[in-house]
Amino acid sequence: MRKLKRIVEEEKPVKIIAVGDRVSLNLVKNGLFPHLLIVDNKIMRRRVSPILISVNRTFRVKNPPGTITTEALSTIEEALKQDYRTKIVVEGEEDLLTLAAVLYAPEKSFVVYGQPREGIVVVKVTKEKKAEAANILKSMRKTSKS
């Protein structure tokens, strides 16, 4: 987490987006307050207490495991347009919503998520990363239609 704090201080990301309960909690505990938290109140599929952080708005969406719903996509897009701190509480699973966060976050933002038993992953949002996310989402849509 110290390394992430140093990178944040050096690069001053436009926004920090946290996907996942453990990573969101660790960011907050270490004084890094995400602009958007995407959580499902579970860690490793076990229910946990909601993260206590002051937000201006909380959205609630349904997103079954292994999917990315249209509702989740549009909510992430809407939340990232705001200039205030927001939280999206997912009924289902938030893991794949990292792709939507990369797609809709402003360039030069950081999307941070947890890699189980490994640590955290930080995606610096660039045009290239947005294109990658869009291509993956597009291929997922094709797969779900067939």
PDB file of C-alpha atoms in Angstrom:
ATOM      1  CA  MET A   1       0.000   0.000   0.000  1.00  0.00           C
ATOM      2  CA  ARG A   2       2.965   2.320   0.614  1.00  0.00           C
ATOM      3  CA  LYS A   3       4.005   1.893  -2.993  1.00  0.00           C
ATOM      4  CA  LEU A   4       0.504   2.818  -4.185  1.00  0.00           C
ATOM      5  CA  LYS A   5       0.476   5.903  -1.948  1.00  0.00           C
ATOM      6  CA  ARG A   6       3.794   6.990  -3.477  1.00  0.00           C
ATOM      7  CA  ILE A   7       2.496   6.452  -7.024  1.00  0.00           C
ATOM      8  CA  VAL A   8      -0.689   8.410  -6.225  1.00  0.00           C
ATOM      9  CA  GLU A   9       1.379  11.292  -4.812  1.00  0.00           C
ATOM     10  CA  GLU A  10       3.637  11.321  -7.881  1.00  0.00           C
ATOM     11  CA  GLU A  11       1.040  10.857 -10.614  1.00  0.00           C
ATOM     12  CA  LYS A  12      -1.985  12.567  -9.029  1.00  0.00           C
ATOM     13  CA  PRO A  13      -4.666  10.487 -10.787  1.00  0.00           C
ATOM     14  CA  VAL A  14      -7.823  12.248 -11.947  1.00  0.00           C
ATOM     15  CA  LYS A  15      -9.912   9.689 -10.030  1.00  0.00           C
ATOM     16  CA  ILE A  16      -9.293   6.550  -8.022  1.00  0.00           C
ATOM     17  CA  ILE A  17     -11.817   3.769  -8.508  1.00  0.00           C
ATOM     18  CA  ALA A  18     -11.772   0.773  -6.153  1.00  0.00           C
ATOM     19  CA  VAL A  19     -13.412  -2.488  -7.185  1.00  0.00           C
ATOM     20  CA  GLY A  20     -13.863  -4.976  -4.365  1.00  0.00           C
ATOM     21  CA  ASP A  21     -14.452  -4.813  -0.634  1.00  0.00           C
ATOM     22  CA  ARG A  22     -10.991  -5.718   0.651  1.00  0.00           C
ATOM     23  CA  VAL A  23      -9.142  -3.325  -1.655  1.00  0.00           C
ATOM     24  CA  SER A  24     -11.658  -0.551  -0.906  1.00  0.00           C
ATOM     25  CA  LEU A  25     -11.234  -1.081   2.830  1.00  0.00           C
ATOM     26  CA  ASN A  26      -7.430  -1.135   2.569  1.00  0.00           C
ATOM     27  CA  LEU A  27      -7.386   2.074   0.533  1.00  0.00           C
ATOM     28  CA  VAL A  28      -9.584   3.866   3.067  1.00  0.00           C
ATOM     29  CA  LYS A  29      -7.556   2.543   6.035  1.00  0.00           C
ATOM     30  CA  ASN A  30      -4.414   3.917   4.392  1.00  0.00           C
ATOM     31  CA  GLY A  31      -5.806   7.372   3.713  1.00  0.00           C
ATOM     32  CA  LEU A  32      -6.498   6.870   0.008  1.00  0.00           C
ATOM     33  CA  PHE A  33     -10.139   7.757  -0.498  1.00  0.00           C
ATOM     34  CA  PRO A  34     -11.557   6.453  -3.795  1.00  0.00           C
ATOM     35  CA  HIS A  35     -13.889   8.641  -5.839  1.00  0.00           C
ATOM     36  CA  LEU A  36     -15.892   5.501  -6.604  1.00  0.00           C
ATOM     37  CA  LEU A  37     -16.143   2.291  -4.594  1.00  0.00           C
ATOM     38  CA  ILE A  38     -17.730  -0.752  -6.224  1.00  0.00           C
ATOM     39  CA  VAL A  39     -18.470  -3.368  -3.569  1.00  0.00           C
ATOM     40  CA  ASP A  40     -20.704  -6.356  -2.927  1.00  0.00           C
ATOM     41  CA  ASN A  41     -20.211  -6.572   0.866  1.00  0.00           C
ATOM     42  CA  LYS A  42     -18.372  -9.870   0.422  1.00  0.00           C
ATOM     43  CA  ILE A  43     -14.742 -10.940   0.591  1.00  0.00           C
ATOM     44  CA  MET A  44     -13.931 -14.296  -1.016  1.00  0.00           C
ATOM     45  CA  ARG A  45     -17.712 -14.862  -1.277  1.00  0.00           C
ATOM     46  CA  ARG A  46     -18.215 -14.423   2.484  1.00  0.00           C
ATOM     47  CA  ARG A  47     -20.503 -11.667   3.707  1.00  0.00           C
ATOM     48  CA  VAL A  48     -18.713  -8.772   5.475  1.00  0.00           C
ATOM     49  CA  SER A  49     -19.846  -5.561   7.123  1.00  0.00           C
ATOM     50  CA  PRO A  50     -20.326  -2.635   4.745  1.00  0.00           C
ATOM     51  CA  ILE A  51     -17.381  -0.262   4.437  1.00  0.00           C
ATOM     52  CA  LEU A  52     -17.932   2.826   6.537  1.00  0.00           C
ATOM     53  CA  ILE A  53     -16.933   5.792   4.424  1.00  0.00           C
ATOM     54  CA  SER A  54     -18.768   9.010   3.842  1.00  0.00           C
ATOM     55  CA  VAL A  55     -20.143   9.175   0.301  1.00  0.00           C
ATOM     56  CA  ASN A  56     -22.416  11.677  -1.370  1.00  0.00           C
ATOM     57  CA  ARG A  57     -24.445   9.039  -3.172  1.00  0.00           C
ATOM     58  CA  THR A  58     -24.955   5.295  -3.040  1.00  0.00           C
ATOM     59  CA  PHE A  59     -26.242   3.345  -6.020  1.00  0.00           C
ATOM     60  CA  ARG A  60     -27.545  -0.227  -5.821  1.00  0.00           C
ATOM     61  CA  VAL A  61     -27.400  -2.563  -8.809  1.00  0.00           C
ATOM     62  CA  LYS A  62     -27.983  -6.213  -9.596  1.00  0.00           C
ATOM     63  CA  ASN A  63     -25.148  -8.010 -11.332  1.00  0.00           C
ATOM     64  CA  PRO A  64     -25.192 -11.832 -11.200  1.00  0.00           C
ATOM     65  CA  PRO A  65     -21.828 -13.668 -10.987  1.00  0.00           C
ATOM     66  CA  GLY A  66     -19.992 -13.958 -14.302  1.00  0.00           C
ATOM     67  CA  THR A  67     -21.966 -11.160 -15.952  1.00  0.00           C
ATOM     68  CA  ILE A  68     -21.960  -7.449 -16.566  1.00  0.00           C
ATOM     69  CA  THR A  69     -25.511  -6.135 -16.687  1.00  0.00           C
ATOM     70  CA  THR A  70     -26.631  -3.106 -18.644  1.00  0.00           C
ATOM     71  CA  GLU A  71     -27.800  -1.637 -15.330  1.00  0.00           C
ATOM     72  CA  ALA A  72     -24.308  -1.994 -13.838  1.00  0.00           C
ATOM     73  CA  LEU A  73     -22.666  -0.469 -16.931  1.00  0.00           C
ATOM     74  CA  SER A  74     -24.923   2.587 -16.984  1.00  0.00           C
ATOM     75  CA  THR A  75     -24.621   3.079 -13.220  1.00  0.00           C
ATOM     76  CA  ILE A  76     -20.814   3.035 -13.363  1.00  0.00           C
ATOM     77  CA  GLU A  77     -20.890   5.465 -16.272  1.00  0.00           C
ATOM     78  CA  GLU A  78     -23.223   7.790 -14.326  1.00  0.00           C
ATOM     79  CA  ALA A  79     -21.216   7.535 -11.091  1.00  0.00           C
ATOM     80  CA  LEU A  80     -17.969   8.411 -12.860  1.00  0.00           C
ATOM     81  CA  LYS A  81     -19.496  11.593 -14.301  1.00  0.00           C
ATOM     82  CA  GLN A  82     -19.939  12.949 -10.766  1.00  0.00           C
ATOM     83  CA  ASP A  83     -17.406  15.168  -9.014  1.00  0.00           C
ATOM     84  CA  TYR A  84     -18.245  13.704  -5.617  1.00  0.00           C
ATOM     85  CA  ARG A  85     -17.557  10.388  -3.879  1.00  0.00           C
ATOM     86  CA  THR A  86     -19.975   7.600  -4.757  1.00  0.00           C
ATOM     87  CA  LYS A  87     -20.428   3.965  -3.851  1.00  0.00           C
ATOM     88  CA  ILE A  88     -22.065   1.240  -5.886  1.00  0.00           C
ATOM     89  CA  VAL A  89     -23.348  -1.695  -3.855  1.00  0.00           C
ATOM     90  CA  VAL A  90     -23.724  -4.739  -6.056  1.00  0.00           C
ATOM     91  CA  GLU A  91     -26.225  -7.484  -5.404  1.00  0.00           C
ATOM     92  CA  GLY A  92     -24.398 -10.397  -6.974  1.00  0.00           C
ATOM     93  CA  GLU A  93     -20.764 -10.004  -7.925  1.00  0.00           C
ATOM     94  CA  GLU A  94     -18.613  -6.990  -8.712  1.00  0.00           C
ATOM     95  CA  ASP A  95     -15.469  -8.678 -10.087  1.00  0.00           C
ATOM     96  CA  LEU A  96     -16.045  -8.129 -13.810  1.00  0.00           C
ATOM     97  CA  LEU A  97     -17.150  -4.533 -13.264  1.00  0.00           C
ATOM     98  CA  THR A  98     -13.466  -3.583 -13.305  1.00  0.00           C
ATOM     99  CA  LEU A  99     -13.800  -3.590 -17.104  1.00  0.00           C
ATOM    100  CA  ALA A 100     -16.619  -1.042 -17.002  1.00  0.00           C
ATOM    101  CA  ALA A 101     -14.658   1.105 -14.552  1.00  0.00           C
ATOM    102  CA  VAL A 102     -11.700   1.208 -16.956  1.00  0.00           C
ATOM    103  CA  LEU A 103     -13.999   1.937 -19.906  1.00  0.00           C
ATOM    104  CA  TYR A 104     -15.806   4.872 -18.260  1.00  0.00           C
ATOM    105  CA  ALA A 105     -13.118   6.370 -16.009  1.00  0.00           C
ATOM    106  CA  PRO A 106     -11.388   9.517 -17.230  1.00  0.00           C
ATOM    107  CA  GLU A 107      -7.934   8.999 -18.688  1.00  0.00           C
ATOM    108  CA  LYS A 108      -5.165   9.276 -16.092  1.00  0.00           C
ATOM    109  CA  SER A 109      -7.404   7.699 -13.447  1.00  0.00           C
ATOM    110  CA  PHE A 110      -6.448   4.599 -11.453  1.00  0.00           C
ATOM    111  CA  VAL A 111      -8.699   1.557 -11.242  1.00  0.00           C
ATOM    112  CA  VAL A 112      -7.605  -0.567  -8.288  1.00  0.00           C
ATOM    113  CA  TYR A 113      -8.789  -4.102  -7.636  1.00  0.00           C
ATOM    114  CA  GLY A 114      -7.693  -7.094  -5.618  1.00  0.00           C
ATOM    115  CA  GLN A 115      -6.090 -10.213  -6.999  1.00  0.00           C
ATOM    116  CA  PRO A 116      -6.920 -12.989  -4.479  1.00  0.00           C
ATOM    117  CA  ARG A 117      -3.864 -14.289  -2.640  1.00  0.00           C
ATOM    118  CA  GLU A 118      -1.633 -11.958  -4.690  1.00  0.00           C
ATOM    119  CA  GLY A 119      -2.319  -8.357  -3.702  1.00  0.00           C
ATOM    120  CA  ILE A 120      -3.627  -5.340  -5.543  1.00  0.00           C
ATOM    121  CA  VAL A 121      -3.604  -4.470  -9.210  1.00  0.00           C
ATOM    122  CA  VAL A 122      -3.562  -0.859 -10.394  1.00  0.00           C
ATOM    123  CA  VAL A 123      -4.709  -0.062 -13.921  1.00  0.00           C
ATOM    124  CA  LYS A 124      -3.682   3.369 -15.175  1.00  0.00           C
ATOM    125  CA  VAL A 125      -6.505   4.390 -17.481  1.00  0.00           C
ATOM    126  CA  THR A 126      -5.243   5.256 -20.965  1.00  0.00           C
ATOM    127  CA  LYS A 127      -6.810   5.264 -24.435  1.00  0.00           C
ATOM    128  CA  GLU A 128      -5.250   1.850 -24.986  1.00  0.00           C
ATOM    129  CA  LYS A 129      -6.655   0.383 -21.754  1.00  0.00           C
ATOM    130  CA  LYS A 130     -10.090   1.802 -22.579  1.00  0.00           C
ATOM    131  CA  ALA A 131      -9.926   0.148 -26.023  1.00  0.00           C
ATOM    132  CA  GLU A 132      -8.904  -3.176 -24.438  1.00  0.00           C
ATOM    133  CA  ALA A 133     -11.809  -2.992 -21.989  1.00  0.00           C
ATOM    134  CA  ALA A 134     -14.239  -2.111 -24.798  1.00  0.00           C
ATOM    135  CA  ASN A 135     -13.032  -5.069 -26.894  1.00  0.00           C
ATOM    136  CA  ILE A 136     -13.388  -7.502 -23.995  1.00  0.00           C
ATOM    137  CA  LEU A 137     -16.888  -6.202 -23.215  1.00  0.00           C
ATOM    138  CA  LYS A 138     -17.821  -6.464 -26.891  1.00  0.00           C
ATOM    139  CA  SER A 139     -16.636 -10.084 -27.049  1.00  0.00           C
ATOM    140  CA  MET A 140     -18.572 -10.866 -23.843  1.00  0.00           C
ATOM    141  CA  ARG A 141     -21.757  -9.484 -25.413  1.00  0.00           C
ATOM    142  CA  LYS A 142     -21.259 -11.685 -28.481  1.00  0.00           C
ATOM    143  CA  THR A 143     -20.716 -14.733 -26.291  1.00  0.00           C
ATOM    144  CA  SER A 144     -23.806 -14.024 -24.204  1.00  0.00           C
ATOM    145  CA  LYS A 145     -25.981 -13.687 -27.318  1.00  0.00           C
ATOM    146  CA  SER A 146     -24.892 -17.015 -28.820  1.00  0.00           C
TER     147      SER A 146
END
